[in-house]
Amino acid sequence: MKHYNIAMDGPAGAGKSSLAKALAAKLGALYVDTGAIYRTVGLYVARQGGDCGKAEEVLPKLPDIHITLDHGPDGLQRMYLNGEDVTTAIRENAVSRYASQVSAIPEVRAFLLDMQRKLAAEHNVVMDGRDIGTVVLPEAEVKVFLTASVEQRALRRWKELCAKGESPDLATIQEEIAQRDYDDSHRAAAPLRQAEDAVLLDTSALNLEESLEALHAIVKERIGP
């Protein structure tokens, strides 16, 4: 089969990671979660006491950040920050905000762009994020903009946290997601938007299996079975 890249964009909580990972496994492609890369940068800056929303506090720290990705037999992307496995640490709720803040800084995006494009050049990838189809991989063979209502995305996140034994407040989660949508779509650097040639897939009324089936159908239509 010819070399291909699949770009999946969309707002926070739309199910990009779960679906992209499942699709990559189905296709035998490499899954790349770019959000995890930005989360790792945000985690480092916050740990160093920096304000993730201030470029003057973030940029001096970039030379000290060494990020590596590894994939286990199950296809799970593990993130390493200066040799430390931070796969679990970057999933803490506060880190979502850090990721959104550092990703709004153009120099941070440039810092990580080569890493992402190198992975896509060397592998068939399913890459998810906020600007994959518009900036990172504008020539991707398949582009999908995955979305769901704010209410549905908040409910999914609430259930996920409850399953971990936490006691989250649904209204608070919904407010945080709505705020992140606004931040991501209004930032100056690579704002969240649907690429002109991307297929819109709304999963509000679909479960994971149905969403994956719909996504796979889009891919097959463009690059074959």
PDB file of C-alpha atoms in Angstrom:
ATOM      1  CA  MET A   1       0.000   0.000   0.000  1.00  0.00           C
ATOM      2  CA  LYS A   2       1.192   3.521  -0.723  1.00  0.00           C
ATOM      3  CA  HIS A   3       2.441   5.775   2.057  1.00  0.00           C
ATOM      4  CA  TYR A   4      -0.357   7.772   3.669  1.00  0.00           C
ATOM      5  CA  ASN A   5      -1.096  10.170   6.514  1.00  0.00           C
ATOM      6  CA  ILE A   6      -4.443  10.608   8.239  1.00  0.00           C
ATOM      7  CA  ALA A   7      -5.067  13.921  10.012  1.00  0.00           C
ATOM      8  CA  MET A   8      -7.716  14.119  12.713  1.00  0.00           C
ATOM      9  CA  ASP A   9      -8.597  17.480  14.221  1.00  0.00           C
ATOM     10  CA  GLY A  10     -11.306  18.615  16.577  1.00  0.00           C
ATOM     11  CA  PRO A  11     -12.089  20.193  19.940  1.00  0.00           C
ATOM     12  CA  ALA A  12     -11.211  18.824  23.367  1.00  0.00           C
ATOM     13  CA  GLY A  13     -13.181  15.765  24.420  1.00  0.00           C
ATOM     14  CA  ALA A  14     -14.443  14.858  20.951  1.00  0.00           C
ATOM     15  CA  GLY A  15     -12.941  11.379  21.219  1.00  0.00           C
ATOM     16  CA  LYS A  16     -10.010  11.988  18.888  1.00  0.00           C
ATOM     17  CA  SER A  17      -7.475  10.033  20.923  1.00  0.00           C
ATOM     18  CA  SER A  18      -9.649   6.940  21.409  1.00  0.00           C
ATOM     19  CA  LEU A  19     -10.759   6.861  17.791  1.00  0.00           C
ATOM     20  CA  ALA A  20      -7.377   7.696  16.277  1.00  0.00           C
ATOM     21  CA  LYS A  21      -5.717   4.997  18.358  1.00  0.00           C
ATOM     22  CA  ALA A  22      -8.377   2.431  17.402  1.00  0.00           C
ATOM     23  CA  LEU A  23      -8.162   3.406  13.721  1.00  0.00           C
ATOM     24  CA  ALA A  24      -4.361   3.152  13.722  1.00  0.00           C
ATOM     25  CA  ALA A  25      -4.571  -0.332  15.230  1.00  0.00           C
ATOM     26  CA  LYS A  26      -7.114  -1.353  12.604  1.00  0.00           C
ATOM     27  CA  LEU A  27      -4.924  -0.058   9.770  1.00  0.00           C
ATOM     28  CA  GLY A  28      -1.561  -1.096  11.196  1.00  0.00           C
ATOM     29  CA  ALA A  29      -0.459   2.550  11.198  1.00  0.00           C
ATOM     30  CA  LEU A  30       1.429   4.564  13.816  1.00  0.00           C
ATOM     31  CA  TYR A  31      -0.760   6.569  16.189  1.00  0.00           C
ATOM     32  CA  VAL A  32       0.561  10.027  17.122  1.00  0.00           C
ATOM     33  CA  ASP A  33      -1.253  12.006  19.814  1.00  0.00           C
ATOM     34  CA  THR A  34       0.070  15.544  19.342  1.00  0.00           C
ATOM     35  CA  GLY A  35      -1.969  16.819  22.274  1.00  0.00           C
ATOM     36  CA  ALA A  36       0.169  14.625  24.523  1.00  0.00           C
ATOM     37  CA  ILE A  37       3.275  16.365  23.194  1.00  0.00           C
ATOM     38  CA  TYR A  38       1.915  19.810  24.114  1.00  0.00           C
ATOM     39  CA  ARG A  39       0.769  18.472  27.477  1.00  0.00           C
ATOM     40  CA  THR A  40       4.338  17.340  28.115  1.00  0.00           C
ATOM     41  CA  VAL A  41       5.697  20.825  27.399  1.00  0.00           C
ATOM     42  CA  GLY A  42       3.049  22.364  29.648  1.00  0.00           C
ATOM     43  CA  LEU A  43       3.818  19.915  32.430  1.00  0.00           C
ATOM     44  CA  TYR A  44       7.517  20.764  32.336  1.00  0.00           C
ATOM     45  CA  VAL A  45       6.917  24.517  32.406  1.00  0.00           C
ATOM     46  CA  ALA A  46       4.443  24.229  35.281  1.00  0.00           C
ATOM     47  CA  ARG A  47       6.787  21.991  37.255  1.00  0.00           C
ATOM     48  CA  GLN A  48       9.481  24.638  36.865  1.00  0.00           C
ATOM     49  CA  GLY A  49       7.125  27.242  38.309  1.00  0.00           C
ATOM     50  CA  GLY A  50       6.548  29.010  35.007  1.00  0.00           C
ATOM     51  CA  ASP A  51       3.309  30.554  33.753  1.00  0.00           C
ATOM     52  CA  CYS A  52       2.288  28.513  30.698  1.00  0.00           C
ATOM     53  CA  GLY A  53       0.405  31.482  29.307  1.00  0.00           C
ATOM     54  CA  LYS A  54       3.424  33.779  29.187  1.00  0.00           C
ATOM     55  CA  ALA A  55       5.840  33.294  26.303  1.00  0.00           C
ATOM     56  CA  GLU A  56       8.629  35.051  28.179  1.00  0.00           C
ATOM     57  CA  GLU A  57       8.451  32.349  30.865  1.00  0.00           C
ATOM     58  CA  VAL A  58       7.977  29.408  28.494  1.00  0.00           C
ATOM     59  CA  LEU A  59      10.511  30.034  25.729  1.00  0.00           C
ATOM     60  CA  PRO A  60      13.680  30.064  27.895  1.00  0.00           C
ATOM     61  CA  LYS A  61      12.723  26.575  29.108  1.00  0.00           C
ATOM     62  CA  LEU A  62      12.362  24.952  25.666  1.00  0.00           C
ATOM     63  CA  PRO A  63      16.080  24.099  25.257  1.00  0.00           C
ATOM     64  CA  ASP A  64      15.861  22.040  28.472  1.00  0.00           C
ATOM     65  CA  ILE A  65      12.939  19.945  27.223  1.00  0.00           C
ATOM     66  CA  HIS A  66      13.717  16.616  25.582  1.00  0.00           C
ATOM     67  CA  ILE A  67      10.596  14.707  24.513  1.00  0.00           C
ATOM     68  CA  THR A  68      10.553  11.170  23.172  1.00  0.00           C
ATOM     69  CA  LEU A  69       7.679   8.932  22.134  1.00  0.00           C
ATOM     70  CA  ASP A  70       7.477   5.195  22.382  1.00  0.00           C
ATOM     71  CA  HIS A  71       4.746   2.769  21.402  1.00  0.00           C
ATOM     72  CA  GLY A  72       4.094  -0.486  23.207  1.00  0.00           C
ATOM     73  CA  PRO A  73       2.739  -3.688  21.606  1.00  0.00           C
ATOM     74  CA  ASP A  74      -0.782  -2.408  22.354  1.00  0.00           C
ATOM     75  CA  GLY A  75      -0.145   0.719  20.283  1.00  0.00           C
ATOM     76  CA  LEU A  76      -0.319   2.986  23.337  1.00  0.00           C
ATOM     77  CA  GLN A  77       1.796   6.097  22.917  1.00  0.00           C
ATOM     78  CA  ARG A  78       3.994   6.643  25.942  1.00  0.00           C
ATOM     79  CA  MET A  79       5.500  10.055  26.563  1.00  0.00           C
ATOM     80  CA  TYR A  80       8.944  10.602  28.053  1.00  0.00           C
ATOM     81  CA  LEU A  81      10.066  13.949  29.412  1.00  0.00           C
ATOM     82  CA  ASN A  82      13.832  14.093  29.885  1.00  0.00           C
ATOM     83  CA  GLY A  83      13.805  10.338  30.344  1.00  0.00           C
ATOM     84  CA  GLU A  84      10.836  10.216  32.753  1.00  0.00           C
ATOM     85  CA  ASP A  85       7.666   8.385  31.717  1.00  0.00           C
ATOM     86  CA  VAL A  86       4.969  11.078  32.122  1.00  0.00           C
ATOM     87  CA  THR A  87       2.194   9.238  30.273  1.00  0.00           C
ATOM     88  CA  THR A  88      -0.040   9.289  33.362  1.00  0.00           C
ATOM     89  CA  ALA A  89       1.072  12.644  34.752  1.00  0.00           C
ATOM     90  CA  ILE A  90       0.105  14.563  31.602  1.00  0.00           C
ATOM     91  CA  ARG A  91      -3.503  13.318  31.888  1.00  0.00           C
ATOM     92  CA  GLU A  92      -4.164  15.230  35.081  1.00  0.00           C
ATOM     93  CA  ASN A  93      -6.990  17.723  34.575  1.00  0.00           C
ATOM     94  CA  ALA A  94      -4.871  20.845  35.198  1.00  0.00           C
ATOM     95  CA  VAL A  95      -2.472  19.847  32.426  1.00  0.00           C
ATOM     96  CA  SER A  96      -5.221  20.304  29.807  1.00  0.00           C
ATOM     97  CA  ARG A  97      -5.138  24.027  30.505  1.00  0.00           C
ATOM     98  CA  TYR A  98      -1.330  24.124  30.422  1.00  0.00           C
ATOM     99  CA  ALA A  99      -1.370  22.417  27.006  1.00  0.00           C
ATOM    100  CA  SER A 100      -3.860  24.904  25.595  1.00  0.00           C
ATOM    101  CA  GLN A 101      -1.763  27.821  26.858  1.00  0.00           C
ATOM    102  CA  VAL A 102       1.629  26.682  25.546  1.00  0.00           C
ATOM    103  CA  SER A 103       0.106  25.635  22.213  1.00  0.00           C
ATOM    104  CA  ALA A 104      -0.967  29.255  21.641  1.00  0.00           C
ATOM    105  CA  ILE A 105       2.697  30.328  21.541  1.00  0.00           C
ATOM    106  CA  PRO A 106       4.034  30.291  17.930  1.00  0.00           C
ATOM    107  CA  GLU A 107       7.592  29.439  18.981  1.00  0.00           C
ATOM    108  CA  VAL A 108       6.380  26.357  20.864  1.00  0.00           C
ATOM    109  CA  ARG A 109       4.490  25.147  17.800  1.00  0.00           C
ATOM    110  CA  ALA A 110       7.581  25.666  15.644  1.00  0.00           C
ATOM    111  CA  PHE A 111       9.686  23.815  18.225  1.00  0.00           C
ATOM    112  CA  LEU A 112       7.470  20.725  17.901  1.00  0.00           C
ATOM    113  CA  LEU A 113       6.559  20.903  14.209  1.00  0.00           C
ATOM    114  CA  ASP A 114       9.643  19.109  12.881  1.00  0.00           C
ATOM    115  CA  MET A 115       9.155  16.217  15.306  1.00  0.00           C
ATOM    116  CA  GLN A 116       5.584  15.683  14.125  1.00  0.00           C
ATOM    117  CA  ARG A 117       6.389  15.951  10.409  1.00  0.00           C
ATOM    118  CA  LYS A 118       9.358  13.582  10.741  1.00  0.00           C
ATOM    119  CA  LEU A 119       7.090  10.891  12.207  1.00  0.00           C
ATOM    120  CA  ALA A 120       4.633  11.372   9.333  1.00  0.00           C
ATOM    121  CA  ALA A 121       7.395  11.169   6.731  1.00  0.00           C
ATOM    122  CA  GLU A 122       8.795   7.944   8.154  1.00  0.00           C
ATOM    123  CA  HIS A 123       5.530   6.104   8.895  1.00  0.00           C
ATOM    124  CA  ASN A 124       1.929   5.741   7.855  1.00  0.00           C
ATOM    125  CA  VAL A 125       0.378   7.760  10.676  1.00  0.00           C
ATOM    126  CA  VAL A 126      -2.952   8.586  12.216  1.00  0.00           C
ATOM    127  CA  MET A 127      -2.204  11.905  13.888  1.00  0.00           C
ATOM    128  CA  ASP A 128      -4.668  13.829  16.005  1.00  0.00           C
ATOM    129  CA  GLY A 129      -4.613  17.363  17.357  1.00  0.00           C
ATOM    130  CA  ARG A 130      -5.986  20.834  16.685  1.00  0.00           C
ATOM    131  CA  ASP A 131      -4.158  21.895  13.508  1.00  0.00           C
ATOM    132  CA  ILE A 132      -2.971  18.686  11.876  1.00  0.00           C
ATOM    133  CA  GLY A 133      -4.936  19.065   8.647  1.00  0.00           C
ATOM    134  CA  THR A 134      -4.443  22.821   8.424  1.00  0.00           C
ATOM    135  CA  VAL A 135      -0.798  23.278   9.491  1.00  0.00           C
ATOM    136  CA  VAL A 136       1.146  20.160  10.454  1.00  0.00           C
ATOM    137  CA  LEU A 137       0.118  17.833   7.588  1.00  0.00           C
ATOM    138  CA  PRO A 138      -1.697  20.010   5.040  1.00  0.00           C
ATOM    139  CA  GLU A 139      -1.051  17.397   2.316  1.00  0.00           C
ATOM    140  CA  ALA A 140      -2.492  14.465   4.317  1.00  0.00           C
ATOM    141  CA  GLU A 141      -4.379  11.957   2.180  1.00  0.00           C
ATOM    142  CA  VAL A 142      -7.287  11.902   4.632  1.00  0.00           C
ATOM    143  CA  LYS A 143      -8.488  14.748   6.838  1.00  0.00           C
ATOM    144  CA  VAL A 144     -11.290  14.403   9.370  1.00  0.00           C
ATOM    145  CA  PHE A 145     -12.707  17.060  11.682  1.00  0.00           C
ATOM    146  CA  LEU A 146     -14.175  15.190  14.625  1.00  0.00           C
ATOM    147  CA  THR A 147     -16.635  16.943  16.886  1.00  0.00           C
ATOM    148  CA  ALA A 148     -19.517  16.476  19.347  1.00  0.00           C
ATOM    149  CA  SER A 149     -21.690  18.836  21.361  1.00  0.00           C
ATOM    150  CA  VAL A 150     -20.169  20.522  24.408  1.00  0.00           C
ATOM    151  CA  GLU A 151     -22.761  18.793  26.579  1.00  0.00           C
ATOM    152  CA  GLN A 152     -21.906  15.353  25.226  1.00  0.00           C
ATOM    153  CA  ARG A 153     -18.169  15.922  25.515  1.00  0.00           C
ATOM    154  CA  ALA A 154     -18.531  17.090  29.121  1.00  0.00           C
ATOM    155  CA  LEU A 155     -20.650  14.040  29.976  1.00  0.00           C
ATOM    156  CA  ARG A 156     -18.049  11.696  28.489  1.00  0.00           C
ATOM    157  CA  ARG A 157     -15.275  13.353  30.485  1.00  0.00           C
ATOM    158  CA  TRP A 158     -17.391  13.225  33.654  1.00  0.00           C
ATOM    159  CA  LYS A 159     -17.993   9.494  33.221  1.00  0.00           C
ATOM    160  CA  GLU A 160     -14.294   8.929  32.549  1.00  0.00           C
ATOM    161  CA  LEU A 161     -13.289  10.691  35.790  1.00  0.00           C
ATOM    162  CA  CYS A 162     -16.000   8.915  37.789  1.00  0.00           C
ATOM    163  CA  ALA A 163     -14.675   5.587  36.529  1.00  0.00           C
ATOM    164  CA  LYS A 164     -11.305   6.553  38.020  1.00  0.00           C
ATOM    165  CA  GLY A 165     -12.897   7.020  41.430  1.00  0.00           C
ATOM    166  CA  GLU A 166     -13.006  10.822  41.301  1.00  0.00           C
ATOM    167  CA  SER A 167     -16.010  12.999  42.154  1.00  0.00           C
ATOM    168  CA  PRO A 168     -16.076  15.641  39.406  1.00  0.00           C
ATOM    169  CA  ASP A 169     -18.693  18.338  38.941  1.00  0.00           C
ATOM    170  CA  LEU A 170     -20.364  18.057  35.540  1.00  0.00           C
ATOM    171  CA  ALA A 171     -21.171  21.773  35.263  1.00  0.00           C
ATOM    172  CA  THR A 172     -17.554  22.704  35.981  1.00  0.00           C
ATOM    173  CA  ILE A 173     -16.266  20.271  33.367  1.00  0.00           C
ATOM    174  CA  GLN A 174     -18.680  21.707  30.793  1.00  0.00           C
ATOM    175  CA  GLU A 175     -17.502  25.248  31.562  1.00  0.00           C
ATOM    176  CA  GLU A 176     -13.852  24.187  31.233  1.00  0.00           C
ATOM    177  CA  ILE A 177     -14.477  22.514  27.869  1.00  0.00           C
ATOM    178  CA  ALA A 178     -16.389  25.528  26.542  1.00  0.00           C
ATOM    179  CA  GLN A 179     -13.542  27.808  27.659  1.00  0.00           C
ATOM    180  CA  ARG A 180     -10.934  25.603  26.015  1.00  0.00           C
ATOM    181  CA  ASP A 181     -12.984  25.593  22.786  1.00  0.00           C
ATOM    182  CA  TYR A 182     -12.922  29.385  22.849  1.00  0.00           C
ATOM    183  CA  ASP A 183      -9.200  29.568  23.649  1.00  0.00           C
ATOM    184  CA  ASP A 184      -8.245  27.051  20.958  1.00  0.00           C
ATOM    185  CA  SER A 185     -10.376  28.645  18.235  1.00  0.00           C
ATOM    186  CA  HIS A 186      -9.376  32.248  19.005  1.00  0.00           C
ATOM    187  CA  ARG A 187      -5.624  31.926  19.467  1.00  0.00           C
ATOM    188  CA  ALA A 188      -3.422  33.750  16.981  1.00  0.00           C
ATOM    189  CA  ALA A 189      -1.181  30.757  16.257  1.00  0.00           C
ATOM    190  CA  ALA A 190      -2.818  27.929  14.287  1.00  0.00           C
ATOM    191  CA  PRO A 191      -6.344  28.270  15.692  1.00  0.00           C
ATOM    192  CA  LEU A 192      -8.661  25.282  15.797  1.00  0.00           C
ATOM    193  CA  ARG A 193     -10.654  25.166  12.568  1.00  0.00           C
ATOM    194  CA  GLN A 194     -11.852  22.637  10.038  1.00  0.00           C
ATOM    195  CA  ALA A 195      -9.648  22.330   6.954  1.00  0.00           C
ATOM    196  CA  GLU A 196     -11.516  23.077   3.744  1.00  0.00           C
ATOM    197  CA  ASP A 197     -10.973  19.527   2.468  1.00  0.00           C
ATOM    198  CA  ALA A 198     -11.689  17.775   5.791  1.00  0.00           C
ATOM    199  CA  VAL A 199     -14.721  15.558   6.319  1.00  0.00           C
ATOM    200  CA  LEU A 200     -16.865  16.600   9.300  1.00  0.00           C
ATOM    201  CA  LEU A 201     -17.796  13.725  11.628  1.00  0.00           C
ATOM    202  CA  ASP A 202     -20.140  14.559  14.523  1.00  0.00           C
ATOM    203  CA  THR A 203     -20.165  11.761  17.093  1.00  0.00           C
ATOM    204  CA  SER A 204     -22.713  13.303  19.498  1.00  0.00           C
ATOM    205  CA  ALA A 205     -25.205  10.506  18.840  1.00  0.00           C
ATOM    206  CA  LEU A 206     -22.657   7.732  18.194  1.00  0.00           C
ATOM    207  CA  ASN A 207     -20.910   5.352  20.556  1.00  0.00           C
ATOM    208  CA  LEU A 208     -17.238   4.438  20.127  1.00  0.00           C
ATOM    209  CA  GLU A 209     -17.902   1.439  17.879  1.00  0.00           C
ATOM    210  CA  GLU A 210     -20.272   3.398  15.631  1.00  0.00           C
ATOM    211  CA  SER A 211     -17.859   6.331  15.459  1.00  0.00           C
ATOM    212  CA  LEU A 212     -14.990   4.040  14.479  1.00  0.00           C
ATOM    213  CA  GLU A 213     -17.117   2.428  11.769  1.00  0.00           C
ATOM    214  CA  ALA A 214     -18.004   5.851  10.343  1.00  0.00           C
ATOM    215  CA  LEU A 215     -14.376   6.955  10.485  1.00  0.00           C
ATOM    216  CA  HIS A 216     -13.107   3.801   8.809  1.00  0.00           C
ATOM    217  CA  ALA A 217     -15.651   4.269   6.018  1.00  0.00           C
ATOM    218  CA  ILE A 218     -14.269   7.772   5.356  1.00  0.00           C
ATOM    219  CA  VAL A 219     -10.719   6.420   5.194  1.00  0.00           C
ATOM    220  CA  LYS A 220     -11.605   3.514   2.887  1.00  0.00           C
ATOM    221  CA  GLU A 221     -13.322   5.919   0.499  1.00  0.00           C
ATOM    222  CA  ARG A 222     -10.098   7.912   0.143  1.00  0.00           C
ATOM    223  CA  ILE A 223      -7.233   5.430   0.365  1.00  0.00           C
ATOM    224  CA  GLY A 224      -8.918   2.080  -0.146  1.00  0.00           C
ATOM    225  CA  PRO A 225      -9.491  -0.862   2.231  1.00  0.00           C
TER     226      PRO A 225
END
